[in-house]
PDB file of N, CA and C in Angstrom:
ATOM      1  N   MET O 467      91.046  83.376 126.594  1.00  0.00           N
ATOM      2  CA  MET O 467      92.133  84.416 126.596  1.00  0.00           C
ATOM      3  C   MET O 467      91.592  85.599 125.732  1.00  0.00           C
ATOM      4  N   THR O 468      91.862  86.779 126.175  1.00  0.00           N
ATOM      5  CA  THR O 468      91.442  87.954 125.387  1.00  0.00           C
ATOM      6  C   THR O 468      92.683  88.666 124.953  1.00  0.00           C
ATOM      7  N   ASN O 469      92.529  89.349 123.815  1.00  0.00           N
ATOM      8  CA  ASN O 469      93.590  90.137 123.267  1.00  0.00           C
ATOM      9  C   ASN O 469      93.327  91.591 123.566  1.00  0.00           C
ATOM     10  N   ASP O 470      93.982  92.198 124.492  1.00  0.00           N
ATOM     11  CA  ASP O 470      93.843  93.532 124.884  1.00  0.00           C
ATOM     12  C   ASP O 470      94.611  94.545 124.056  1.00  0.00           C
ATOM     13  N   LEU O 471      95.352  94.066 123.034  1.00  0.00           N
ATOM     14  CA  LEU O 471      96.135  94.982 122.240  1.00  0.00           C
ATOM     15  C   LEU O 471      95.355  95.691 121.228  1.00  0.00           C
ATOM     16  N   LEU O 472      94.132  95.185 120.924  1.00  0.00           N
ATOM     17  CA  LEU O 472      93.337  95.834 119.884  1.00  0.00           C
ATOM     18  C   LEU O 472      91.862  95.935 120.403  1.00  0.00           C
ATOM     19  N   THR O 473      91.368  97.194 120.360  1.00  0.00           N
ATOM     20  CA  THR O 473      90.038  97.426 120.795  1.00  0.00           C
ATOM     21  C   THR O 473      89.114  97.699 119.650  1.00  0.00           C
ATOM     22  N   LYS O 474      87.853  97.759 119.847  1.00  0.00           N
ATOM     23  CA  LYS O 474      86.891  98.140 118.804  1.00  0.00           C
ATOM     24  C   LYS O 474      87.182  99.503 118.214  1.00  0.00           C
ATOM     25  N   GLU O 475      87.567 100.371 119.113  1.00  0.00           N
ATOM     26  CA  GLU O 475      87.872 101.827 118.646  1.00  0.00           C
ATOM     27  C   GLU O 475      89.081 101.815 117.700  1.00  0.00           C
ATOM     28  N   ASP O 476      89.967 100.783 117.815  1.00  0.00           N
ATOM     29  CA  ASP O 476      91.135 100.768 116.950  1.00  0.00           C
ATOM     30  C   ASP O 476      90.855 100.275 115.538  1.00  0.00           C
ATOM     31  N   LEU O 477      89.678  99.765 115.327  1.00  0.00           N
ATOM     32  CA  LEU O 477      89.412  99.167 114.021  1.00  0.00           C
ATOM     33  C   LEU O 477      89.440 100.214 112.951  1.00  0.00           C
ATOM     34  N   SER O 478      89.157 101.420 113.256  1.00  0.00           N
ATOM     35  CA  SER O 478      89.195 102.504 112.159  1.00  0.00           C
ATOM     36  C   SER O 478      90.592 102.756 111.763  1.00  0.00           C
ATOM     37  N   LEU O 479      91.617 102.277 112.467  1.00  0.00           N
ATOM     38  CA  LEU O 479      92.953 102.478 111.980  1.00  0.00           C
ATOM     39  C   LEU O 479      93.381 101.534 110.850  1.00  0.00           C
ATOM     40  N   PHE O 480      92.592 100.513 110.605  1.00  0.00           N
ATOM     41  CA  PHE O 480      92.844  99.551 109.485  1.00  0.00           C
ATOM     42  C   PHE O 480      92.300 100.164 108.230  1.00  0.00           C
ATOM     43  N   THR O 481      93.075 101.086 107.703  1.00  0.00           N
ATOM     44  CA  THR O 481      92.623 101.669 106.370  1.00  0.00           C
ATOM     45  C   THR O 481      93.896 101.953 105.617  1.00  0.00           C
ATOM     46  N   SER O 482      93.777 102.177 104.325  1.00  0.00           N
ATOM     47  CA  SER O 482      94.948 102.514 103.482  1.00  0.00           C
ATOM     48  C   SER O 482      95.198 104.017 103.476  1.00  0.00           C
ATOM     49  N   GLY O 483      96.350 104.400 103.198  1.00  0.00           N
ATOM     50  CA  GLY O 483      96.757 105.773 103.052  1.00  0.00           C
ATOM     51  C   GLY O 483      95.921 106.504 102.069  1.00  0.00           C
ATOM     52  N   THR O 484      95.455 105.789 101.033  1.00  0.00           N
ATOM     53  CA  THR O 484      94.636 106.428 100.075  1.00  0.00           C
ATOM     54  C   THR O 484      93.324 106.950 100.632  1.00  0.00           C
ATOM     55  N   ARG O 485      92.765 106.256 101.537  1.00  0.00           N
ATOM     56  CA  ARG O 485      91.416 106.700 102.169  1.00  0.00           C
ATOM     57  C   ARG O 485      91.711 107.909 102.989  1.00  0.00           C
ATOM     58  N   LEU O 486      92.819 107.998 103.636  1.00  0.00           N
ATOM     59  CA  LEU O 486      93.143 109.118 104.472  1.00  0.00           C
ATOM     60  C   LEU O 486      93.427 110.401 103.535  1.00  0.00           C
ATOM     61  N   THR O 487      94.101 110.111 102.458  1.00  0.00           N
ATOM     62  CA  THR O 487      94.366 111.272 101.513  1.00  0.00           C
ATOM     63  C   THR O 487      93.044 111.739 100.953  1.00  0.00           C
ATOM     64  N   LEU O 488      92.158 110.859 100.541  1.00  0.00           N
ATOM     65  CA  LEU O 488      90.870 111.179  99.974  1.00  0.00           C
ATOM     66  C   LEU O 488      90.094 112.102 100.967  1.00  0.00           C
ATOM     67  N   GLY O 489      90.065 111.583 102.243  1.00  0.00           N
ATOM     68  CA  GLY O 489      89.345 112.313 103.227  1.00  0.00           C
ATOM     69  C   GLY O 489      89.845 113.734 103.425  1.00  0.00           C
ATOM     70  N   SER O 490      91.161 113.847 103.420  1.00  0.00           N
ATOM     71  CA  SER O 490      91.809 115.171 103.554  1.00  0.00           C
ATOM     72  C   SER O 490      91.461 116.066 102.393  1.00  0.00           C
ATOM     73  N   ILE O 491      91.497 115.500 101.214  1.00  0.00           N
ATOM     74  CA  ILE O 491      91.217 116.296 100.033  1.00  0.00           C
ATOM     75  C   ILE O 491      89.750 116.744 100.066  1.00  0.00           C
ATOM     76  N   TYR O 492      88.861 115.851 100.365  1.00  0.00           N
ATOM     77  CA  TYR O 492      87.424 116.244 100.447  1.00  0.00           C
ATOM     78  C   TYR O 492      87.221 117.341 101.459  1.00  0.00           C
ATOM     79  N   PHE O 493      87.841 117.225 102.576  1.00  0.00           N
ATOM     80  CA  PHE O 493      87.722 118.283 103.645  1.00  0.00           C
ATOM     81  C   PHE O 493      88.296 119.608 103.168  1.00  0.00           C
ATOM     82  N   GLN O 494      89.466 119.589 102.570  1.00  0.00           N
ATOM     83  CA  GLN O 494      90.135 120.830 102.103  1.00  0.00           C
ATOM     84  C   GLN O 494      89.327 121.516 100.925  1.00  0.00           C
ATOM     85  N   GLU O 495      88.612 120.684 100.135  1.00  0.00           N
ATOM     86  CA  GLU O 495      87.910 121.221  98.977  1.00  0.00           C
ATOM     87  C   GLU O 495      86.447 121.699  99.376  1.00  0.00           C
ATOM     88  N   GLY O 496      86.235 121.648 100.678  1.00  0.00           N
ATOM     89  CA  GLY O 496      84.858 122.068 101.130  1.00  0.00           C
ATOM     90  C   GLY O 496      83.740 121.023 101.112  1.00  0.00           C
ATOM     91  N   PHE O 497      84.107 119.793 101.005  1.00  0.00           N
ATOM     92  CA  PHE O 497      83.089 118.740 100.880  1.00  0.00           C
ATOM     93  C   PHE O 497      82.789 118.053 102.243  1.00  0.00           C
ATOM     94  N   LYS O 498      83.183 118.766 103.372  1.00  0.00           N
ATOM     95  CA  LYS O 498      83.066 118.160 104.674  1.00  0.00           C
ATOM     96  C   LYS O 498      81.653 117.809 105.037  1.00  0.00           C
ATOM     97  N   ASP O 499      80.646 118.504 104.473  1.00  0.00           N
ATOM     98  CA  ASP O 499      79.265 118.260 104.819  1.00  0.00           C
ATOM     99  C   ASP O 499      78.537 117.506 103.676  1.00  0.00           C
ATOM    100  N   THR O 500      79.292 116.992 102.764  1.00  0.00           N
ATOM    101  CA  THR O 500      78.707 116.281 101.633  1.00  0.00           C
ATOM    102  C   THR O 500      78.839 114.754 101.882  1.00  0.00           C
ATOM    103  N   LEU O 501      77.784 114.027 101.615  1.00  0.00           N
ATOM    104  CA  LEU O 501      77.777 112.591 101.717  1.00  0.00           C
ATOM    105  C   LEU O 501      78.696 112.001 100.644  1.00  0.00           C
ATOM    106  N   ALA O 502      79.400 111.054 101.089  1.00  0.00           N
ATOM    107  CA  ALA O 502      80.243 110.221 100.141  1.00  0.00           C
ATOM    108  C   ALA O 502      80.219 108.800 100.462  1.00  0.00           C
ATOM    109  N   ASN O 503      80.476 107.927  99.500  1.00  0.00           N
ATOM    110  CA  ASN O 503      80.528 106.473  99.833  1.00  0.00           C
ATOM    111  C   ASN O 503      81.842 105.930  99.309  1.00  0.00           C
ATOM    112  N   PHE O 504      82.207 104.831  99.888  1.00  0.00           N
ATOM    113  CA  PHE O 504      83.391 104.123  99.573  1.00  0.00           C
ATOM    114  C   PHE O 504      83.044 102.663  99.378  1.00  0.00           C
ATOM    115  N   ASP O 505      83.764 102.015  98.384  1.00  0.00           N
ATOM    116  CA  ASP O 505      83.449 100.714  98.050  1.00  0.00           C
ATOM    117  C   ASP O 505      84.507  99.757  98.665  1.00  0.00           C
ATOM    118  N   LEU O 506      84.052  98.531  98.856  1.00  0.00           N
ATOM    119  CA  LEU O 506      84.964  97.476  99.219  1.00  0.00           C
ATOM    120  C   LEU O 506      85.365  96.814  97.904  1.00  0.00           C
ATOM    121  N   LEU O 507      86.648  96.703  97.671  1.00  0.00           N
ATOM    122  CA  LEU O 507      87.170  96.095  96.401  1.00  0.00           C
ATOM    123  C   LEU O 507      88.005  94.844  96.746  1.00  0.00           C
ATOM    124  N   VAL O 508      87.591  93.820  96.050  1.00  0.00           N
ATOM    125  CA  VAL O 508      88.457  92.583  96.129  1.00  0.00           C
ATOM    126  C   VAL O 508      88.986  92.292  94.767  1.00  0.00           C
ATOM    127  N   ARG O 509      90.253  92.429  94.597  1.00  0.00           N
ATOM    128  CA  ARG O 509      90.771  92.306  93.248  1.00  0.00           C
ATOM    129  C   ARG O 509      90.658  90.936  92.601  1.00  0.00           C
ATOM    130  N   GLU O 510      90.836  89.909  93.441  1.00  0.00           N
ATOM    131  CA  GLU O 510      90.712  88.562  92.878  1.00  0.00           C
ATOM    132  C   GLU O 510      90.381  87.566  93.989  1.00  0.00           C
ATOM    133  N   MET O 511      89.385  86.817  93.799  1.00  0.00           N
ATOM    134  CA  MET O 511      88.988  85.759  94.715  1.00  0.00           C
ATOM    135  C   MET O 511      89.763  84.498  94.430  1.00  0.00           C
ATOM    136  N   PRO O 512      90.256  83.810  95.387  1.00  0.00           N
ATOM    137  CA  PRO O 512      90.931  82.493  95.101  1.00  0.00           C
ATOM    138  C   PRO O 512      89.969  81.547  94.388  1.00  0.00           C
ATOM    139  N   LYS O 513      90.459  80.901  93.501  1.00  0.00           N
ATOM    140  CA  LYS O 513      89.570  79.929  92.624  1.00  0.00           C
ATOM    141  C   LYS O 513      88.840  78.936  93.468  1.00  0.00           C
ATOM    142  N   THR O 514      89.358  78.631  94.667  1.00  0.00           N
ATOM    143  CA  THR O 514      88.679  77.639  95.472  1.00  0.00           C
ATOM    144  C   THR O 514      87.602  78.260  96.418  1.00  0.00           C
ATOM    145  N   ARG O 515      87.434  79.575  96.281  1.00  0.00           N
ATOM    146  CA  ARG O 515      86.399  80.234  97.135  1.00  0.00           C
ATOM    147  C   ARG O 515      85.286  80.722  96.300  1.00  0.00           C
ATOM    148  N   ASN O 516      84.048  80.694  96.822  1.00  0.00           N
ATOM    149  CA  ASN O 516      82.932  81.302  96.080  1.00  0.00           C
ATOM    150  C   ASN O 516      82.120  82.273  96.978  1.00  0.00           C
ATOM    151  N   TYR O 517      82.711  82.745  98.058  1.00  0.00           N
ATOM    152  CA  TYR O 517      82.111  83.746  98.899  1.00  0.00           C
ATOM    153  C   TYR O 517      83.114  84.635  99.607  1.00  0.00           C
ATOM    154  N   LEU O 518      82.674  85.743 100.131  1.00  0.00           N
ATOM    155  CA  LEU O 518      83.591  86.710 100.812  1.00  0.00           C
ATOM    156  C   LEU O 518      82.943  87.072 102.087  1.00  0.00           C
ATOM    157  N   VAL O 519      83.644  87.075 103.198  1.00  0.00           N
ATOM    158  CA  VAL O 519      83.113  87.587 104.461  1.00  0.00           C
ATOM    159  C   VAL O 519      83.790  88.842 104.786  1.00  0.00           C
ATOM    160  N   PHE O 520      82.991  89.861 104.971  1.00  0.00           N
ATOM    161  CA  PHE O 520      83.526  91.198 105.354  1.00  0.00           C
ATOM    162  C   PHE O 520      83.180  91.478 106.843  1.00  0.00           C
ATOM    163  N   GLY O 521      84.099  91.577 107.666  1.00  0.00           N
ATOM    164  CA  GLY O 521      83.887  91.904 109.027  1.00  0.00           C
ATOM    165  C   GLY O 521      84.209  93.277 109.454  1.00  0.00           C
ATOM    166  N   GLY O 522      83.479  93.799 110.404  1.00  0.00           N
ATOM    167  CA  GLY O 522      83.789  95.143 110.906  1.00  0.00           C
ATOM    168  C   GLY O 522      82.985  96.245 110.429  1.00  0.00           C
ATOM    169  N   LEU O 523      82.065  95.981 109.465  1.00  0.00           N
ATOM    170  CA  LEU O 523      81.182  97.067 108.949  1.00  0.00           C
ATOM    171  C   LEU O 523      80.352  97.737 110.011  1.00  0.00           C
ATOM    172  N   GLU O 524      79.835  96.991 111.000  1.00  0.00           N
ATOM    173  CA  GLU O 524      79.044  97.576 112.064  1.00  0.00           C
ATOM    174  C   GLU O 524      79.896  98.549 112.862  1.00  0.00           C
ATOM    175  N   HIS O 525      81.139  98.203 113.130  1.00  0.00           N
ATOM    176  CA  HIS O 525      81.931  99.155 113.881  1.00  0.00           C
ATOM    177  C   HIS O 525      82.330 100.416 113.162  1.00  0.00           C
ATOM    178  N   ILE O 526      82.537 100.212 111.890  1.00  0.00           N
ATOM    179  CA  ILE O 526      82.787 101.377 111.009  1.00  0.00           C
ATOM    180  C   ILE O 526      81.649 102.321 110.903  1.00  0.00           C
ATOM    181  N   ALA O 527      80.479 101.725 110.657  1.00  0.00           N
ATOM    182  CA  ALA O 527      79.257 102.573 110.576  1.00  0.00           C
ATOM    183  C   ALA O 527      79.023 103.290 111.882  1.00  0.00           C
ATOM    184  N   ARG O 528      79.123 102.692 112.999  1.00  0.00           N
ATOM    185  CA  ARG O 528      78.910 103.327 114.289  1.00  0.00           C
ATOM    186  C   ARG O 528      79.922 104.387 114.492  1.00  0.00           C
ATOM    187  N   TYR O 529      81.171 104.140 114.169  1.00  0.00           N
ATOM    188  CA  TYR O 529      82.232 105.193 114.307  1.00  0.00           C
ATOM    189  C   TYR O 529      81.865 106.419 113.490  1.00  0.00           C
ATOM    190  N   LEU O 530      81.528 106.184 112.251  1.00  0.00           N
ATOM    191  CA  LEU O 530      81.241 107.282 111.322  1.00  0.00           C
ATOM    192  C   LEU O 530      79.939 108.096 111.790  1.00  0.00           C
ATOM    193  N   GLN O 531      78.996 107.389 112.340  1.00  0.00           N
ATOM    194  CA  GLN O 531      77.767 108.081 112.871  1.00  0.00           C
ATOM    195  C   GLN O 531      78.094 108.933 114.042  1.00  0.00           C
ATOM    196  N   ASN O 532      79.100 108.644 114.764  1.00  0.00           N
ATOM    197  CA  ASN O 532      79.449 109.423 115.949  1.00  0.00           C
ATOM    198  C   ASN O 532      80.575 110.441 115.789  1.00  0.00           C
ATOM    199  N   LEU O 533      80.891 110.759 114.541  1.00  0.00           N
ATOM    200  CA  LEU O 533      81.977 111.726 114.238  1.00  0.00           C
ATOM    201  C   LEU O 533      81.475 113.110 114.584  1.00  0.00           C
TER     202      LEU O 533
END
């Protein structure tokens, strides 16, 4: 069974309002052609876990390259 409600193109919608605000400010302040980086932050790992899996980076990178 496939889930047609979510496509790869929709993955960029999974972001916080803070990221959108930062992007807007960078653009308004003339930083639109300046490279920027963003970090993945995990506030607290459960004590029973010793690793983190981050999914979707490939799609995010491809999306940003095609802007």
